[in-house]
Amino acid sequence: MVVAASIRDVASRANVSVGTVSNVLNRPEVVAPATRDRVLGAIVELGFVRNDAARQLRSGTPRAIGLVVLDVGNPFFTDVARGVENTASEAGHAVILCNSDESAHREARHVELLAEQRVHGVLITPVDADLAAVRRLRERGVSVVLLDHPTDDPGLCSVAVDDRAGGELAVAHLLARGHRRIAMVNGPSRQHQARQRHRGAADAVRLAGLDPACLEEVRMPAMTVASGRLAAQDLVARAHRPDAMFCANDLMALGVLQVLLRAGVRVPEDVAVVGYDDIEFAAAAAVPLTSVHQPRELIGRTAASLVLAETMAPREHEHRQVLFTPDLVVRESS
């Protein structure tokens, strides 16, 4: 009886890791030519034939990774998902997109279903700071990368933007323009992004040597256009309204802009507005929106590359915590 050569046999003959053999089979462009030739030579010598059907049976869902985001209606996550899908597709993987809708219950359901489907890995923007969903996945042996949520856990990969620095950039810009009554329209405190952006905003006030009271935080239950409208309606009705508003994302900023313009408030002459994310709609707003830019597709591509690398060679994989630096794109709204 002839026993078919396995991928481990090929790795042993070529004196490389199993992960390198997997890369040669799936992403040959990332392997050095000399190493690639050695692996291909071992494949020919041993008569190795890749068994896609068997691999798919072992993995449950054929060559798929899961992507769990907070709000699939937010263009920020749409662009991130495009980066994830492009990279996954290049590696021959499909992407299963799940929307937690900022609900811990829905997040838990999605995580359970993805684990049952035995996806190769999961990219997740967690709803809560305790990372309960991430712990459940890792307990079941699923590779996880935190998306838009940094971590200092050396046993976990993450890809995010420095939100504290972004918050500081936004408010420092408003302070430099002479604004001293700034309202920060923010999301729920359980969200890491909301907390960090507010900390950065407070940093800017402190570094400028100003009274902390010049920055007021207005918390909303969700980071949506509707929340931005509600916050702006309250702020505009005040006798002493703010002279600037920093919104924790662009959707909220667009809602704020709608209310201000309908109320006859001039932007930026009466009230300046700054958003966060720099989604495509920011530049196309009625008053083009100043916004903190995040490299959305690059975030998705980087996260997908990390989870695929771990699933292909878990023993050799080195966890990385990638933190991008944001930029401020100044437009007419400020």
Tab-separated table of C-alpha atoms in Angstrom:
chain	number	residue	atom	x	y	z
A	1	MET	CA	0.000	0.000	0.000
A	2	VAL	CA	1.420	3.368	-1.040
A	3	VAL	CA	0.914	6.174	1.481
A	4	ALA	CA	0.386	9.576	-0.124
A	5	ALA	CA	2.918	12.244	0.768
A	6	SER	CA	1.669	14.883	3.189
A	7	ILE	CA	2.443	18.578	3.432
A	8	ARG	CA	4.654	17.766	6.445
A	9	ASP	CA	6.640	15.326	4.286
A	10	VAL	CA	7.217	18.088	1.749
A	11	ALA	CA	8.296	20.504	4.487
A	12	SER	CA	10.740	17.958	5.888
A	13	ARG	CA	12.251	17.148	2.478
A	14	ALA	CA	12.661	20.853	1.623
A	15	ASN	CA	13.895	21.687	5.150
A	16	VAL	CA	11.273	24.433	5.607
A	17	SER	CA	8.238	24.959	7.833
A	18	VAL	CA	4.760	23.704	6.996
A	19	GLY	CA	3.742	27.348	6.770
A	20	THR	CA	6.283	27.963	4.012
A	21	VAL	CA	4.930	25.024	2.010
A	22	SER	CA	1.423	26.422	2.485
A	23	ASN	CA	2.597	29.801	1.206
A	24	VAL	CA	4.144	28.213	-1.869
A	25	LEU	CA	0.824	26.500	-2.594
A	26	ASN	CA	-1.399	29.489	-1.872
A	27	ARG	CA	0.691	32.683	-2.040
A	28	PRO	CA	3.911	31.838	-3.914
A	29	GLU	CA	4.730	35.521	-4.450
A	30	VAL	CA	5.570	35.946	-0.739
A	31	VAL	CA	8.220	33.179	-0.776
A	32	ALA	CA	11.829	33.801	-1.813
A	33	PRO	CA	12.516	32.291	-5.273
A	34	ALA	CA	15.241	29.908	-4.033
A	35	THR	CA	13.025	28.586	-1.230
A	36	ARG	CA	10.064	28.304	-3.568
A	37	ASP	CA	12.106	26.249	-6.043
A	38	ARG	CA	13.265	23.946	-3.244
A	39	VAL	CA	9.708	23.332	-2.085
A	40	LEU	CA	8.455	22.742	-5.620
A	41	GLY	CA	11.302	20.270	-6.156
A	42	ALA	CA	10.268	18.363	-3.025
A	43	ILE	CA	6.645	18.293	-4.223
A	44	VAL	CA	7.744	16.732	-7.534
A	45	GLU	CA	10.075	14.224	-5.833
A	46	LEU	CA	7.451	13.026	-3.384
A	47	GLY	CA	4.554	13.167	-5.807
A	48	PHE	CA	2.593	15.349	-3.393
A	49	VAL	CA	-0.954	16.198	-4.495
A	50	ARG	CA	-2.900	18.782	-2.500
A	51	ASN	CA	-6.277	17.499	-1.409
A	52	ASP	CA	-8.609	20.492	-1.368
A	53	ALA	CA	-11.663	18.391	-0.582
A	54	ALA	CA	-10.075	16.838	2.490
A	55	ARG	CA	-8.844	20.196	3.700
A	56	GLN	CA	-12.293	21.690	3.337
A	57	LEU	CA	-13.876	18.814	5.254
A	58	ARG	CA	-11.433	19.342	8.111
A	59	SER	CA	-12.033	23.073	8.252
A	60	GLY	CA	-15.845	23.033	8.054
A	61	THR	CA	-16.471	26.134	5.967
A	62	PRO	CA	-14.240	25.905	2.873
A	63	ARG	CA	-11.351	28.340	3.253
A	64	ALA	CA	-13.257	31.110	5.034
A	65	ILE	CA	-12.531	33.716	7.683
A	66	GLY	CA	-15.079	35.585	9.783
A	67	LEU	CA	-15.353	39.364	10.071
A	68	VAL	CA	-17.435	40.790	12.955
A	69	VAL	CA	-17.939	44.571	12.877
A	70	LEU	CA	-19.859	47.023	15.071
A	71	ASP	CA	-22.014	48.578	12.352
A	72	VAL	CA	-22.094	47.298	8.791
A	73	GLY	CA	-23.945	50.488	7.793
A	74	ASN	CA	-20.946	52.636	8.759
A	75	PRO	CA	-18.836	53.351	5.645
A	76	PHE	CA	-15.707	53.048	7.808
A	77	PHE	CA	-16.387	49.336	8.263
A	78	THR	CA	-17.430	48.973	4.628
A	79	ASP	CA	-13.991	50.170	3.547
A	80	VAL	CA	-12.254	47.988	6.150
A	81	ALA	CA	-14.243	44.992	4.897
A	82	ARG	CA	-13.137	45.729	1.335
A	83	GLY	CA	-9.502	45.536	2.438
A	84	VAL	CA	-10.178	42.276	4.290
A	85	GLU	CA	-11.986	40.733	1.313
A	86	ASN	CA	-9.310	41.748	-1.193
A	87	THR	CA	-6.534	40.145	0.846
A	88	ALA	CA	-8.571	37.043	1.695
A	89	SER	CA	-9.567	36.578	-1.933
A	90	GLU	CA	-5.949	36.763	-3.047
A	91	ALA	CA	-5.241	33.876	-0.646
A	92	GLY	CA	-8.233	31.874	-1.888
A	93	HIS	CA	-10.434	32.551	1.140
A	94	ALA	CA	-14.007	33.777	1.411
A	95	VAL	CA	-15.147	36.246	4.083
A	96	ILE	CA	-18.238	35.750	6.246
A	97	LEU	CA	-19.380	39.234	7.314
A	98	CYS	CA	-21.282	39.593	10.605
A	99	ASN	CA	-22.834	42.756	12.055
A	100	SER	CA	-22.975	42.933	15.861
A	101	ASP	CA	-24.905	46.223	15.669
A	102	GLU	CA	-23.057	47.251	18.865
A	103	SER	CA	-24.923	44.473	20.738
A	104	ALA	CA	-22.993	42.065	22.972
A	105	HIS	CA	-25.795	39.501	22.555
A	106	ARG	CA	-25.623	39.573	18.765
A	107	GLU	CA	-21.842	39.482	18.895
A	108	ALA	CA	-21.959	36.327	21.043
A	109	ARG	CA	-24.368	34.657	18.599
A	110	HIS	CA	-22.168	35.461	15.604
A	111	VAL	CA	-19.043	34.219	17.384
A	112	GLU	CA	-20.739	30.934	18.248
A	113	LEU	CA	-21.914	30.386	14.680
A	114	LEU	CA	-18.489	31.163	13.235
A	115	ALA	CA	-16.854	28.731	15.665
A	116	GLU	CA	-19.381	26.034	14.715
A	117	GLN	CA	-18.586	26.631	11.050
A	118	ARG	CA	-14.911	26.124	11.893
A	119	VAL	CA	-13.707	29.173	10.009
A	120	HIS	CA	-9.946	29.501	9.685
A	121	GLY	CA	-9.851	32.687	11.740
A	122	VAL	CA	-11.899	35.660	12.920
A	123	LEU	CA	-11.342	39.406	12.704
A	124	ILE	CA	-13.460	41.223	15.276
A	125	THR	CA	-14.151	44.732	16.513
A	126	PRO	CA	-15.395	43.905	20.012
A	127	VAL	CA	-18.465	45.551	21.519
A	128	ASP	CA	-17.204	45.541	25.113
A	129	ALA	CA	-13.857	46.099	26.775
A	130	ASP	CA	-13.850	42.690	28.520
A	131	LEU	CA	-13.276	40.856	25.193
A	132	ALA	CA	-15.511	37.950	26.251
A	133	ALA	CA	-16.160	36.988	22.625
A	134	VAL	CA	-12.448	36.874	21.889
A	135	ARG	CA	-11.809	34.607	24.864
A	136	ARG	CA	-14.503	32.185	23.684
A	137	LEU	CA	-12.977	31.964	20.222
A	138	ARG	CA	-9.452	31.406	21.502
A	139	GLU	CA	-10.675	28.703	23.911
A	140	ARG	CA	-12.004	26.857	20.865
A	141	GLY	CA	-8.679	27.139	19.054
A	142	VAL	CA	-9.752	29.821	16.567
A	143	SER	CA	-7.147	32.377	15.493
A	144	VAL	CA	-8.308	35.921	16.287
A	145	VAL	CA	-7.161	39.403	15.286
A	146	LEU	CA	-8.611	42.457	17.018
A	147	LEU	CA	-9.728	44.995	14.430
A	148	ASP	CA	-9.844	48.732	15.224
A	149	HIS	CA	-9.096	47.799	18.838
A	150	PRO	CA	-5.472	47.803	20.104
A	151	THR	CA	-4.210	45.398	22.755
A	152	ASP	CA	-1.093	44.911	24.848
A	153	ASP	CA	-1.687	41.139	25.025
A	154	PRO	CA	1.484	39.566	23.548
A	155	GLY	CA	-0.508	36.457	22.631
A	156	LEU	CA	-2.930	38.287	20.363
A	157	CYS	CA	-2.675	40.247	17.117
A	158	SER	CA	-4.367	43.613	16.716
A	159	VAL	CA	-4.625	46.306	14.053
A	160	ALA	CA	-5.847	49.782	14.954
A	161	VAL	CA	-5.242	53.509	14.708
A	162	ASP	CA	-4.014	55.545	17.674
A	163	ASP	CA	-7.394	56.999	18.646
A	164	ARG	CA	-5.998	58.998	21.538
A	165	ALA	CA	-3.625	60.767	19.158
A	166	GLY	CA	-6.529	61.313	16.758
A	167	GLY	CA	-8.664	62.952	19.430
A	168	GLU	CA	-5.787	65.212	20.364
A	169	LEU	CA	-5.240	66.202	16.724
A	170	ALA	CA	-8.877	67.183	16.291
A	171	VAL	CA	-9.212	69.337	19.400
A	172	ALA	CA	-5.743	70.893	19.093
A	173	HIS	CA	-6.837	72.064	15.629
A	174	LEU	CA	-9.994	73.654	17.036
A	175	LEU	CA	-8.069	75.311	19.862
A	176	ALA	CA	-5.551	76.689	17.363
A	177	ARG	CA	-8.486	78.282	15.506
A	178	GLY	CA	-9.451	80.104	18.698
A	179	HIS	CA	-12.376	77.971	19.856
A	180	ARG	CA	-12.853	77.755	23.626
A	181	ARG	CA	-16.332	76.205	23.987
A	182	ILE	CA	-15.953	72.775	22.433
A	183	ALA	CA	-18.556	70.025	22.669
A	184	MET	CA	-17.381	66.479	21.940
A	185	VAL	CA	-20.293	64.432	20.610
A	186	ASN	CA	-19.216	60.949	21.637
A	187	GLY	CA	-20.386	57.341	21.571
A	188	PRO	CA	-21.043	54.951	24.469
A	189	SER	CA	-18.350	54.637	27.136
A	190	ARG	CA	-18.105	50.850	26.689
A	191	GLN	CA	-16.484	51.376	23.293
A	192	HIS	CA	-12.717	51.613	23.342
A	193	GLN	CA	-12.680	54.055	20.420
A	194	ALA	CA	-15.022	56.487	22.175
A	195	ARG	CA	-13.002	56.438	25.386
A	196	GLN	CA	-9.656	56.925	23.682
A	197	ARG	CA	-10.821	59.735	21.400
A	198	HIS	CA	-12.158	61.603	24.423
A	199	ARG	CA	-8.890	61.101	26.309
A	200	GLY	CA	-6.999	62.557	23.376
A	201	ALA	CA	-9.360	65.535	23.232
A	202	ALA	CA	-8.786	66.172	26.939
A	203	ASP	CA	-5.025	65.865	26.376
A	204	ALA	CA	-5.168	68.687	23.827
A	205	VAL	CA	-6.914	70.985	26.307
A	206	ARG	CA	-4.455	70.111	29.081
A	207	LEU	CA	-1.399	70.595	26.846
A	208	ALA	CA	-2.732	74.013	25.822
A	209	GLY	CA	-2.877	74.990	29.508
A	210	LEU	CA	-6.611	75.691	29.352
A	211	ASP	CA	-9.455	75.071	31.781
A	212	PRO	CA	-10.757	71.485	31.281
A	213	ALA	CA	-14.270	72.949	31.347
A	214	CYS	CA	-13.775	74.307	27.822
A	215	LEU	CA	-14.339	70.727	26.593
A	216	GLU	CA	-17.776	69.225	27.258
A	217	GLU	CA	-18.472	65.578	26.473
A	218	VAL	CA	-21.954	64.728	25.170
A	219	ARG	CA	-22.429	60.954	25.251
A	220	MET	CA	-24.849	59.261	22.872
A	221	PRO	CA	-26.011	55.611	22.858
A	222	ALA	CA	-24.729	54.925	19.338
A	223	MET	CA	-22.334	56.495	16.836
A	224	THR	CA	-24.898	57.163	14.081
A	225	VAL	CA	-26.269	60.038	12.007
A	226	ALA	CA	-29.426	60.012	14.154
A	227	SER	CA	-27.350	60.379	17.326
A	228	GLY	CA	-25.519	63.328	15.804
A	229	ARG	CA	-28.831	65.005	15.006
A	230	LEU	CA	-30.160	64.506	18.538
A	231	ALA	CA	-27.001	65.865	20.133
A	232	ALA	CA	-26.948	68.910	17.845
A	233	GLN	CA	-30.617	69.721	18.502
A	234	ASP	CA	-29.876	69.970	22.208
A	235	LEU	CA	-26.665	71.945	21.765
A	236	VAL	CA	-28.148	74.446	19.301
A	237	ALA	CA	-31.086	75.163	21.613
A	238	ARG	CA	-28.813	76.358	24.412
A	239	ALA	CA	-28.465	80.023	25.263
A	240	HIS	CA	-24.679	79.668	25.181
A	241	ARG	CA	-24.081	77.052	22.544
A	242	PRO	CA	-20.604	75.699	21.752
A	243	ASP	CA	-18.481	77.460	19.167
A	244	ALA	CA	-17.093	74.101	17.956
A	245	MET	CA	-18.118	70.448	17.919
A	246	PHE	CA	-15.796	67.461	17.671
A	247	CYS	CA	-17.681	64.307	16.738
A	248	ALA	CA	-16.348	60.825	17.501
A	249	ASN	CA	-17.073	59.686	13.955
A	250	ASP	CA	-18.138	61.164	10.629
A	251	LEU	CA	-21.676	59.764	10.744
A	252	MET	CA	-22.362	61.758	13.908
A	253	ALA	CA	-20.686	64.808	12.360
A	254	LEU	CA	-22.928	64.572	9.284
A	255	GLY	CA	-25.986	64.500	11.559
A	256	VAL	CA	-24.657	67.538	13.419
A	257	LEU	CA	-24.090	69.393	10.145
A	258	GLN	CA	-27.657	68.730	9.007
A	259	VAL	CA	-29.140	70.259	12.162
A	260	LEU	CA	-26.804	73.260	12.184
A	261	LEU	CA	-27.480	74.160	8.558
A	262	ARG	CA	-31.255	73.725	8.909
A	263	ALA	CA	-31.179	75.996	11.959
A	264	GLY	CA	-29.376	78.700	9.988
A	265	VAL	CA	-26.142	78.269	11.926
A	266	ARG	CA	-23.126	79.119	9.771
A	267	VAL	CA	-20.370	76.510	9.580
A	268	PRO	CA	-17.613	77.249	10.464
A	269	GLU	CA	-18.266	80.952	11.199
A	270	ASP	CA	-20.695	80.301	14.073
A	271	VAL	CA	-19.838	76.699	14.909
A	272	ALA	CA	-16.892	74.696	13.576
A	273	VAL	CA	-17.282	70.939	13.119
A	274	VAL	CA	-14.653	68.176	13.037
A	275	GLY	CA	-15.377	64.487	12.432
A	276	TYR	CA	-13.421	61.249	12.654
A	277	ASP	CA	-12.714	58.464	10.094
A	278	ASP	CA	-12.595	60.605	6.914
A	279	ILE	CA	-15.128	58.430	5.098
A	280	GLU	CA	-15.823	59.216	1.447
A	281	PHE	CA	-18.952	61.208	2.328
A	282	ALA	CA	-16.907	63.613	4.492
A	283	ALA	CA	-15.489	65.475	1.506
A	284	ALA	CA	-18.880	65.457	-0.254
A	285	ALA	CA	-20.893	66.948	2.659
A	286	ALA	CA	-22.846	70.208	2.193
A	287	VAL	CA	-19.937	71.825	4.016
A	288	PRO	CA	-16.905	69.594	3.333
A	289	LEU	CA	-15.985	68.064	6.660
A	290	THR	CA	-12.658	68.348	8.451
A	291	SER	CA	-11.928	64.848	9.728
A	292	VAL	CA	-9.304	62.628	11.329
A	293	HIS	CA	-8.190	60.239	8.613
A	294	GLN	CA	-7.851	56.495	9.176
A	295	PRO	CA	-6.301	54.189	6.504
A	296	ARG	CA	-9.428	52.056	6.340
A	297	GLU	CA	-8.606	49.561	3.586
A	298	LEU	CA	-5.039	49.193	4.872
A	299	ILE	CA	-6.403	48.327	8.317
A	300	GLY	CA	-8.485	45.558	6.746
A	301	ARG	CA	-5.676	44.258	4.569
A	302	THR	CA	-3.214	44.164	7.449
A	303	ALA	CA	-5.632	42.379	9.780
A	304	ALA	CA	-6.510	39.778	7.146
A	305	SER	CA	-2.827	39.117	6.436
A	306	LEU	CA	-2.139	38.545	10.135
A	307	VAL	CA	-4.995	36.107	10.688
A	308	LEU	CA	-4.152	34.164	7.520
A	309	ALA	CA	-0.492	33.960	8.525
A	310	GLU	CA	-1.454	32.553	11.919
A	311	THR	CA	-3.865	29.973	10.517
A	312	MET	CA	-1.306	28.755	7.974
A	313	ALA	CA	1.546	28.361	10.469
A	314	PRO	CA	0.300	28.744	14.052
A	315	ARG	CA	3.479	27.432	15.692
A	316	GLU	CA	5.778	29.748	13.763
A	317	HIS	CA	3.477	32.776	13.917
A	318	GLU	CA	4.663	35.840	15.834
A	319	HIS	CA	1.840	38.003	17.164
A	320	ARG	CA	1.967	41.670	16.199
A	321	GLN	CA	0.182	44.728	17.527
A	322	VAL	CA	-0.023	47.196	14.631
A	323	LEU	CA	-0.927	50.789	15.519
A	324	PHE	CA	-1.252	53.305	12.683
A	325	THR	CA	-0.848	57.059	13.239
A	326	PRO	CA	-3.839	59.189	12.156
A	327	ASP	CA	-3.745	62.404	10.143
A	328	LEU	CA	-6.047	65.418	10.165
A	329	VAL	CA	-7.632	66.381	6.832
A	330	VAL	CA	-8.665	70.033	7.090
A	331	ARG	CA	-11.666	71.157	5.005
A	332	GLU	CA	-14.208	73.979	5.061
A	333	SER	CA	-16.145	72.892	8.189
A	334	SER	CA	-13.448	74.194	10.542
